[in-house]
Amino acid sequence: MSAFLSLRHVGKDYPLARRGLFLPRRKLRAVDDVSLDVFEGETLGLVGESGCGKSSLARLIVQLEAPSRGAVSLDGIELATLDKRALKQARRNFQMVFQDPYASLNPRMKARAIIGEALRNYRTGTPDEIEARVEELARQVGLGTHLLDHFPHELSGGQCQRIGIARAIALNPRLIVADEAVSALDVSIQAQILNLIIRLQAEMGLTLVFVSHDMSVIAHVADRVAVMYLGRIVELATTEAVFSRPAHPYTRTLLAAVPTPTPAARGRRTAWAGEMPSPLAPPSGCHFRTRCAHATARCTDEVPALRDIGGQSVACHHAEALLSPTAASEVVHV
Ligand SMILES: Nc1ncnc2c1ncn2[C@@H]1O[C@H](COP(=O)(O)OP(=O)(O)OP(=O)(O)O)[C@@H](O)[C@H]1O
Ligand code: SF4
Ligand SMILES: [Mg+2]
């Protein structure tokens, strides 16, 4: 099966302000040599701690920012090779849903105008046809059509996120990148919006990149999971494999930190071992080595490549040993 979305050695550096007139300008490497494929109709979950580069990667995928290195291709076409006009046409096929439903909607526009904006930009029909399409979209995302003449500040977070989703699906895209789309919502609303996204994905055959720091949300929605740490993908596998036999020590730590309802399971939860190192000065070799109980000299010297071990991809020098029957039962506490 060929990939619908394909990233090859993608990187993103952000230049930082100079600390002194004669000092060199520093760069922060937010995304570091990411290569991955996302297949048509699947949901890839992208998970990792705050600051690991999830949103930066999401913005590169939907071309809100240009990568510093590497290539992003959609349906076999490298997006950087497209001229302005061709890129505008390609943009119809990929849309983004943002974390903060209020901040991502124009406060001076009514819901009706927000949802219809892309339809007008792309001249998809007469004003009456666009009106009808906006009402159809509102119904599709479970937003009462009587709310279409309200401004975002007159609506709840959940209703605003429904507007954001209606806007994202208006042009029948093939790929949606949802960046923490439920994180800012009340817990009671999170499940409703999550289920809406899952339903739309199935109905429309969408390819979905679902970004979240929350492993339990990822478990609910994703077919495959990419785990990110300090700009790099450290594990990439089916959701079933990631949850039943996590191979990277960082993935194990993330899983051990998931709140569990039973007291016995709660007892096995681990605390984080300190802060994530600054992305301005990531550790040499394996970025995770300063928090890893299994680090060796090789981990300091050599960057572990993301490589296949029995169907799941892992960037750890010692993954096989950690997955051996004796080590498998051990939850790694770092
Ligand atoms: N425009 C920017 N300029 C400078 N640094 C940036 C910029 N955007 C992101 N960063 C830095 O890049 C790193 C990755 O940030 P990013 O927002 O992608 O992480 P994230 O995984 O989405 O975090 P969160 O879970 O908090 O949303 C962080 O260190 C962040 O401070
Ligand atoms: S490469 Fe070394 S430091 Fe990195 S996760 Fe594996 S064992 Fe730990
Ligand atoms: Mg983010």
Short mmCIF file of C-alpha atoms and ligand atoms in Angstrom, two decimals:
data_model
loop_
_atom_site.label_atom_id
_atom_site.label_comp_id
_atom_site.label_asym_id
_atom_site.label_seq_id
_atom_site.Cartn_x
_atom_site.Cartn_y
_atom_site.Cartn_z
CA MET A 1 0.00 0.00 0.00
CA SER A 2 1.43 3.40 -0.92
CA ALA A 3 1.38 6.17 1.65
CA PHE A 4 -1.07 9.05 1.37
CA LEU A 5 1.03 11.34 3.55
CA SER A 6 4.75 10.82 3.50
CA LEU A 7 7.43 12.63 5.52
CA ARG A 8 11.09 12.13 4.66
CA HIS A 9 13.83 13.42 6.98
CA VAL A 10 11.70 16.38 7.97
CA GLY A 11 13.20 18.91 10.36
CA LYS A 12 12.23 22.29 11.73
CA ASP A 13 14.53 24.81 13.41
CA TYR A 14 13.24 27.97 15.01
CA PRO A 15 15.72 30.86 15.15
CA LEU A 16 15.85 32.46 18.59
CA ALA A 17 16.59 36.06 19.52
CA ARG A 18 20.29 36.92 19.92
CA ARG A 19 21.47 37.12 23.53
CA GLY A 20 24.10 39.72 22.62
CA LEU A 21 25.07 41.79 19.61
CA PHE A 22 28.13 39.69 18.75
CA LEU A 23 26.81 36.31 19.81
CA PRO A 24 25.64 33.89 17.10
CA ARG A 25 21.94 33.45 16.59
CA ARG A 26 20.81 30.23 18.27
CA LYS A 27 18.37 27.76 16.78
CA LEU A 28 15.93 25.50 18.49
CA ARG A 29 15.49 22.16 16.77
CA ALA A 30 11.79 21.44 17.29
CA VAL A 31 11.52 18.60 14.74
CA ASP A 32 14.53 16.40 14.02
CA ASP A 33 14.79 14.01 11.07
CA VAL A 34 11.24 12.67 11.08
CA SER A 35 10.34 10.09 8.44
CA LEU A 36 6.95 8.41 8.48
CA ASP A 37 4.09 7.31 6.25
CA VAL A 38 0.38 7.68 6.89
CA PHE A 39 -1.93 5.51 4.82
CA GLU A 40 -5.28 6.46 3.32
CA GLY A 41 -8.15 6.14 5.78
CA GLU A 42 -6.02 5.42 8.84
CA THR A 43 -5.67 7.38 12.06
CA LEU A 44 -2.13 8.00 13.20
CA GLY A 45 -1.87 9.15 16.81
CA LEU A 46 1.06 11.46 17.56
CA VAL A 47 1.87 11.49 21.25
CA GLY A 48 4.53 12.90 23.56
CA GLU A 49 5.16 15.33 26.40
CA SER A 50 4.58 19.05 26.14
CA GLY A 51 7.29 20.70 24.05
CA CYS A 52 8.38 17.54 22.20
CA GLY A 53 7.44 19.03 18.82
CA LYS A 54 3.98 17.64 18.07
CA SER A 55 2.40 20.95 17.02
CA SER A 56 5.49 21.94 15.05
CA LEU A 57 5.25 18.69 13.10
CA ALA A 58 1.49 19.17 12.65
CA ARG A 59 2.06 22.65 11.19
CA LEU A 60 4.64 21.28 8.76
CA ILE A 61 2.20 18.62 7.53
CA VAL A 62 -0.52 21.16 6.69
CA GLN A 63 2.00 23.65 5.27
CA LEU A 64 1.32 26.34 7.86
CA GLU A 65 5.11 26.41 8.09
CA ALA A 66 7.85 25.27 5.74
CA PRO A 67 10.25 22.58 6.93
CA SER A 68 13.89 23.58 7.43
CA ARG A 69 14.90 20.22 5.96
CA GLY A 70 13.27 17.23 4.31
CA ALA A 71 10.14 16.67 2.25
CA VAL A 72 6.40 16.45 2.92
CA SER A 73 4.44 14.65 0.17
CA LEU A 74 0.75 14.15 -0.24
CA ASP A 75 -0.49 11.49 -2.63
CA GLY A 76 3.02 11.19 -4.05
CA ILE A 77 3.43 14.92 -4.74
CA GLU A 78 6.09 16.82 -2.81
CA LEU A 79 4.30 19.93 -1.59
CA ALA A 80 7.40 22.17 -1.72
CA THR A 81 7.56 21.71 -5.49
CA LEU A 82 4.10 23.22 -6.04
CA ASP A 83 3.66 26.82 -7.14
CA LYS A 84 1.27 29.09 -5.23
CA ARG A 85 -1.75 28.21 -7.35
CA ALA A 86 -1.16 24.45 -7.24
CA LEU A 87 -0.56 24.62 -3.49
CA LYS A 88 -3.89 26.42 -3.02
CA GLN A 89 -5.63 23.57 -4.86
CA ALA A 90 -3.69 20.96 -2.86
CA ARG A 91 -4.70 22.72 0.37
CA ARG A 92 -8.31 21.69 -0.21
CA ASN A 93 -7.17 18.19 0.63
CA PHE A 94 -5.69 18.88 4.05
CA GLN A 95 -7.11 20.82 6.94
CA MET A 96 -6.34 21.33 10.59
CA VAL A 97 -8.44 21.35 13.76
CA PHE A 98 -6.81 23.34 16.54
CA GLN A 99 -6.60 22.94 20.31
CA ASP A 100 -8.19 26.17 21.47
CA PRO A 101 -11.61 26.47 19.85
CA TYR A 102 -12.00 30.14 20.82
CA ALA A 103 -8.55 31.28 19.71
CA SER A 104 -8.81 29.45 16.40
CA LEU A 105 -12.07 31.15 15.35
CA ASN A 106 -12.29 34.77 14.23
CA PRO A 107 -14.18 36.51 17.09
CA ARG A 108 -15.69 39.05 14.68
CA MET A 109 -17.29 36.44 12.43
CA LYS A 110 -20.51 34.55 13.06
CA ALA A 111 -20.47 30.74 12.92
CA ARG A 112 -22.17 30.82 9.52
CA ALA A 113 -19.44 32.99 8.03
CA ILE A 114 -16.63 30.96 9.60
CA ILE A 115 -17.90 27.65 8.26
CA GLY A 116 -18.62 29.15 4.82
CA GLU A 117 -15.33 31.03 4.46
CA ALA A 118 -13.39 28.31 2.63
CA LEU A 119 -16.42 27.51 0.47
CA ARG A 120 -16.45 31.15 -0.68
CA ASN A 121 -12.67 31.33 -1.10
CA TYR A 122 -12.74 28.34 -3.40
CA ARG A 123 -15.92 29.56 -5.17
CA THR A 124 -17.68 26.26 -4.63
CA GLY A 125 -21.14 27.53 -5.58
CA THR A 126 -23.69 30.32 -5.58
CA PRO A 127 -24.39 32.14 -2.29
CA ASP A 128 -27.56 30.06 -1.86
CA GLU A 129 -25.70 26.82 -2.48
CA ILE A 130 -23.03 27.81 0.03
CA GLU A 131 -25.72 28.69 2.60
CA ALA A 132 -27.30 25.27 2.11
CA ARG A 133 -23.91 23.57 2.44
CA VAL A 134 -23.15 25.48 5.66
CA GLU A 135 -26.43 24.29 7.18
CA GLU A 136 -25.72 20.73 6.06
CA LEU A 137 -22.26 20.93 7.66
CA ALA A 138 -23.74 22.27 10.90
CA ARG A 139 -26.10 19.30 11.04
CA GLN A 140 -23.26 16.92 10.21
CA VAL A 141 -21.23 18.09 13.22
CA GLY A 142 -24.23 18.25 15.57
CA LEU A 143 -24.40 22.05 15.77
CA GLY A 144 -27.96 23.36 15.92
CA THR A 145 -28.54 25.53 12.84
CA HIS A 146 -30.07 28.18 15.14
CA LEU A 147 -26.53 28.70 16.47
CA LEU A 148 -25.14 29.69 13.08
CA ASP A 149 -25.91 33.37 13.70
CA HIS A 150 -23.94 33.48 16.93
CA PHE A 151 -20.41 34.77 17.47
CA PRO A 152 -17.85 32.37 19.02
CA HIS A 153 -17.94 34.16 22.40
CA GLU A 154 -21.68 33.43 22.62
CA LEU A 155 -21.06 29.69 22.33
CA SER A 156 -19.56 26.96 24.52
CA GLY A 157 -16.11 25.42 23.94
CA GLY A 158 -17.70 22.25 22.58
CA GLN A 159 -19.93 24.21 20.18
CA CYS A 160 -16.92 26.24 18.99
CA GLN A 161 -14.98 23.04 18.38
CA ARG A 162 -17.90 21.74 16.31
CA ILE A 163 -17.59 24.93 14.22
CA GLY A 164 -13.85 24.31 13.87
CA ILE A 165 -14.55 20.77 12.69
CA ALA A 166 -17.29 21.89 10.27
CA ARG A 167 -14.85 24.45 8.83
CA ALA A 168 -12.20 21.73 8.47
CA ILE A 169 -14.46 19.29 6.59
CA ALA A 170 -16.25 21.92 4.44
CA LEU A 171 -14.17 21.26 1.32
CA ASN A 172 -14.27 17.47 1.71
CA PRO A 173 -10.57 17.16 2.54
CA ARG A 174 -8.80 13.82 2.47
CA LEU A 175 -6.51 14.51 5.43
CA ILE A 176 -7.24 16.19 8.75
CA VAL A 177 -4.60 17.02 11.32
CA ALA A 178 -6.26 17.46 14.71
CA ASP A 179 -3.88 19.09 17.19
CA GLU A 180 -5.04 18.45 20.78
CA ALA A 181 -8.58 18.90 19.46
CA VAL A 182 -10.21 17.85 22.72
CA SER A 183 -7.58 18.88 25.28
CA ALA A 184 -9.06 22.29 26.07
CA LEU A 185 -12.60 20.97 26.55
CA ASP A 186 -14.43 19.87 29.69
CA VAL A 187 -14.04 16.15 30.30
CA SER A 188 -17.77 15.59 29.71
CA ILE A 189 -17.53 17.24 26.28
CA GLN A 190 -14.24 15.55 25.28
CA ALA A 191 -15.86 12.19 24.57
CA GLN A 192 -18.60 13.79 22.45
CA ILE A 193 -16.11 15.64 20.25
CA LEU A 194 -13.83 12.60 20.05
CA ASN A 195 -16.73 10.43 18.95
CA LEU A 196 -17.75 13.07 16.40
CA ILE A 197 -14.25 13.04 14.90
CA ILE A 198 -14.23 9.22 14.81
CA ARG A 199 -17.68 9.14 13.14
CA LEU A 200 -16.73 11.74 10.51
CA GLN A 201 -13.48 9.94 9.82
CA ALA A 202 -15.37 6.72 9.08
CA GLU A 203 -18.15 8.43 7.09
CA MET A 204 -15.79 10.49 4.94
CA GLY A 205 -12.95 7.95 4.70
CA LEU A 206 -10.63 10.61 6.11
CA THR A 207 -6.98 10.11 6.86
CA LEU A 208 -6.41 11.51 10.33
CA VAL A 209 -3.30 12.61 12.19
CA PHE A 210 -4.47 12.97 15.77
CA VAL A 211 -2.09 14.84 18.05
CA SER A 212 -2.44 14.42 21.80
CA HIS A 213 -0.30 14.29 24.93
CA ASP A 214 -2.89 11.91 26.41
CA MET A 215 -2.25 8.19 25.89
CA SER A 216 -5.82 7.24 26.83
CA VAL A 217 -7.24 9.53 24.12
CA ILE A 218 -4.76 8.08 21.62
CA ALA A 219 -5.80 4.52 22.58
CA HIS A 220 -9.42 5.43 21.81
CA VAL A 221 -8.87 6.95 18.40
CA ALA A 222 -5.65 5.72 16.71
CA ASP A 223 -4.87 2.74 14.46
CA ARG A 224 -1.15 3.38 14.78
CA VAL A 225 0.85 5.49 17.18
CA ALA A 226 3.99 7.59 16.71
CA VAL A 227 5.70 8.47 19.98
CA MET A 228 7.75 11.66 19.90
CA TYR A 229 10.55 12.77 22.22
CA LEU A 230 12.56 15.99 21.81
CA GLY A 231 11.73 16.33 18.15
CA ARG A 232 12.33 12.70 17.13
CA ILE A 233 10.00 9.74 16.60
CA VAL A 234 11.15 7.08 19.08
CA GLU A 235 8.49 4.43 18.47
CA LEU A 236 6.03 3.79 15.64
CA ALA A 237 3.67 0.82 15.75
CA THR A 238 0.06 -0.30 15.79
CA THR A 239 -1.92 0.94 18.78
CA GLU A 240 -2.30 -2.67 19.89
CA ALA A 241 1.48 -3.21 19.86
CA VAL A 242 2.28 0.07 21.57
CA PHE A 243 -0.12 -0.64 24.40
CA SER A 244 0.52 -4.37 24.80
CA ARG A 245 4.28 -4.50 24.26
CA PRO A 246 5.80 -1.02 24.26
CA ALA A 247 9.40 -1.35 23.16
CA HIS A 248 10.91 2.04 23.89
CA PRO A 249 11.59 2.94 27.53
CA TYR A 250 9.99 6.35 26.94
CA THR A 251 6.78 4.77 25.64
CA ARG A 252 6.71 2.57 28.74
CA THR A 253 7.06 5.62 30.94
CA LEU A 254 4.26 7.42 29.11
CA LEU A 255 2.01 4.38 29.55
CA ALA A 256 2.89 4.00 33.20
CA ALA A 257 1.82 7.62 33.75
CA VAL A 258 -1.70 7.03 32.34
CA PRO A 259 -4.23 7.36 35.16
CA THR A 260 -5.93 4.03 35.78
CA PRO A 261 -9.20 3.50 37.61
CA THR A 262 -8.21 0.54 39.80
CA PRO A 263 -6.23 1.05 43.05
CA ALA A 264 -3.92 -1.90 42.22
CA ALA A 265 -3.02 -0.42 38.87
CA ARG A 266 -2.63 3.03 40.42
CA GLY A 267 0.03 1.58 42.69
CA ARG A 268 2.14 0.71 39.66
CA ARG A 269 2.12 4.25 38.30
CA THR A 270 5.47 5.93 37.89
CA ALA A 271 6.48 9.49 38.45
CA TRP A 272 8.38 11.37 35.77
CA ALA A 273 12.11 11.40 36.32
CA GLY A 274 12.72 15.11 36.18
CA GLU A 275 12.09 17.56 33.41
CA MET A 276 12.52 16.92 29.73
CA PRO A 277 15.94 18.40 28.77
CA SER A 278 15.89 21.71 26.95
CA PRO A 279 15.48 21.31 23.19
CA LEU A 280 18.17 24.01 22.94
CA ALA A 281 20.74 21.56 24.32
CA PRO A 282 19.43 18.03 23.79
CA PRO A 283 21.58 15.17 25.15
CA SER A 284 23.98 13.60 22.65
CA GLY A 285 23.24 10.17 21.20
CA CYS A 286 19.82 9.07 22.40
CA HIS A 287 17.93 12.16 23.58
CA PHE A 288 16.17 10.05 26.23
CA ARG A 289 19.38 8.79 27.87
CA THR A 290 19.33 11.29 30.77
CA ARG A 291 16.02 9.82 31.94
CA CYS A 292 16.53 6.20 30.93
CA ALA A 293 17.34 3.45 33.43
CA HIS A 294 18.92 1.35 30.67
CA ALA A 295 21.34 3.87 29.19
CA THR A 296 24.83 2.65 28.30
CA ALA A 297 27.90 4.35 26.84
CA ARG A 298 26.62 3.56 23.36
CA CYS A 299 23.49 5.60 24.10
CA THR A 300 25.69 8.67 24.73
CA ASP A 301 27.74 8.23 21.58
CA GLU A 302 25.33 7.00 18.94
CA VAL A 303 21.94 8.28 17.79
CA PRO A 304 19.62 5.25 17.69
CA ALA A 305 17.97 4.90 14.28
CA LEU A 306 14.26 4.14 14.06
CA ARG A 307 14.39 0.49 12.97
CA ASP A 308 11.98 -2.37 12.59
CA ILE A 309 11.96 -5.06 15.25
CA GLY A 310 9.26 -7.66 14.69
CA GLY A 311 6.76 -5.31 13.06
CA GLN A 312 7.18 -2.24 15.24
CA SER A 313 9.70 0.54 14.71
CA VAL A 314 11.82 1.60 17.66
CA ALA A 315 14.71 4.02 18.12
CA CYS A 316 16.54 2.30 20.95
CA HIS A 317 19.89 0.48 20.88
CA HIS A 318 18.71 -2.05 23.43
CA ALA A 319 15.11 -2.61 22.32
CA GLU A 320 15.49 -6.36 21.70
CA ALA A 321 16.95 -6.94 25.14
CA LEU A 322 14.20 -4.87 26.75
CA LEU A 323 11.55 -6.87 24.91
CA SER A 324 13.04 -10.25 25.90
CA PRO A 325 10.69 -12.48 27.95
CA THR A 326 12.52 -11.69 31.20
CA ALA A 327 12.45 -7.95 30.64
CA ALA A 328 8.98 -7.81 29.10
CA SER A 329 7.12 -8.14 32.38
CA GLU A 330 9.06 -5.27 33.89
CA VAL A 331 7.56 -1.81 33.63
CA VAL A 332 10.46 0.54 33.33
CA HIS A 333 10.52 3.12 36.12
CA VAL A 334 12.90 5.93 35.30
N1 LIG B 1 7.48 29.70 16.62
C1 LIG B 1 8.36 29.21 17.47
N2 LIG B 1 9.51 29.88 17.78
C2 LIG B 1 10.43 29.38 18.63
N3 LIG B 1 10.29 28.18 19.28
C3 LIG B 1 9.16 27.49 19.03
C4 LIG B 1 8.14 27.95 18.13
N4 LIG B 1 7.13 27.03 18.09
C5 LIG B 1 7.51 26.03 18.92
N5 LIG B 1 8.72 26.32 19.48
C6 LIG B 1 9.48 25.46 20.41
O1 LIG B 1 9.60 24.19 19.77
C7 LIG B 1 9.48 23.15 20.72
C8 LIG B 1 8.34 22.26 20.31
O2 LIG B 1 7.13 23.00 20.46
P1 LIG B 1 5.71 22.40 20.05
O3 LIG B 1 4.70 23.46 20.29
O4 LIG B 1 5.80 21.83 18.69
O5 LIG B 1 5.54 21.22 21.11
P2 LIG B 1 4.24 20.36 21.49
O6 LIG B 1 4.69 18.95 21.56
O7 LIG B 1 3.13 20.69 20.57
O8 LIG B 1 3.91 20.87 22.96
P3 LIG B 1 2.47 21.00 23.67
O9 LIG B 1 2.06 19.60 24.07
O10 LIG B 1 2.74 21.86 24.85
O11 LIG B 1 1.52 21.63 22.70
C9 LIG B 1 9.26 23.81 22.07
O12 LIG B 1 10.50 23.89 22.72
C10 LIG B 1 8.75 25.18 21.70
O13 LIG B 1 9.10 26.13 22.70
S1 SF4 B 2 18.96 4.01 23.29
FE1 SF4 B 2 19.76 3.76 25.37
S2 SF4 B 2 19.14 5.63 26.46
FE2 SF4 B 2 17.92 5.51 24.59
S3 SF4 B 2 16.05 4.53 25.22
FE3 SF4 B 2 17.41 2.91 24.47
S4 SF4 B 2 18.48 2.16 26.30
FE4 SF4 B 2 17.55 4.13 26.86
MG MG B 3 1.21 21.44 20.83
#
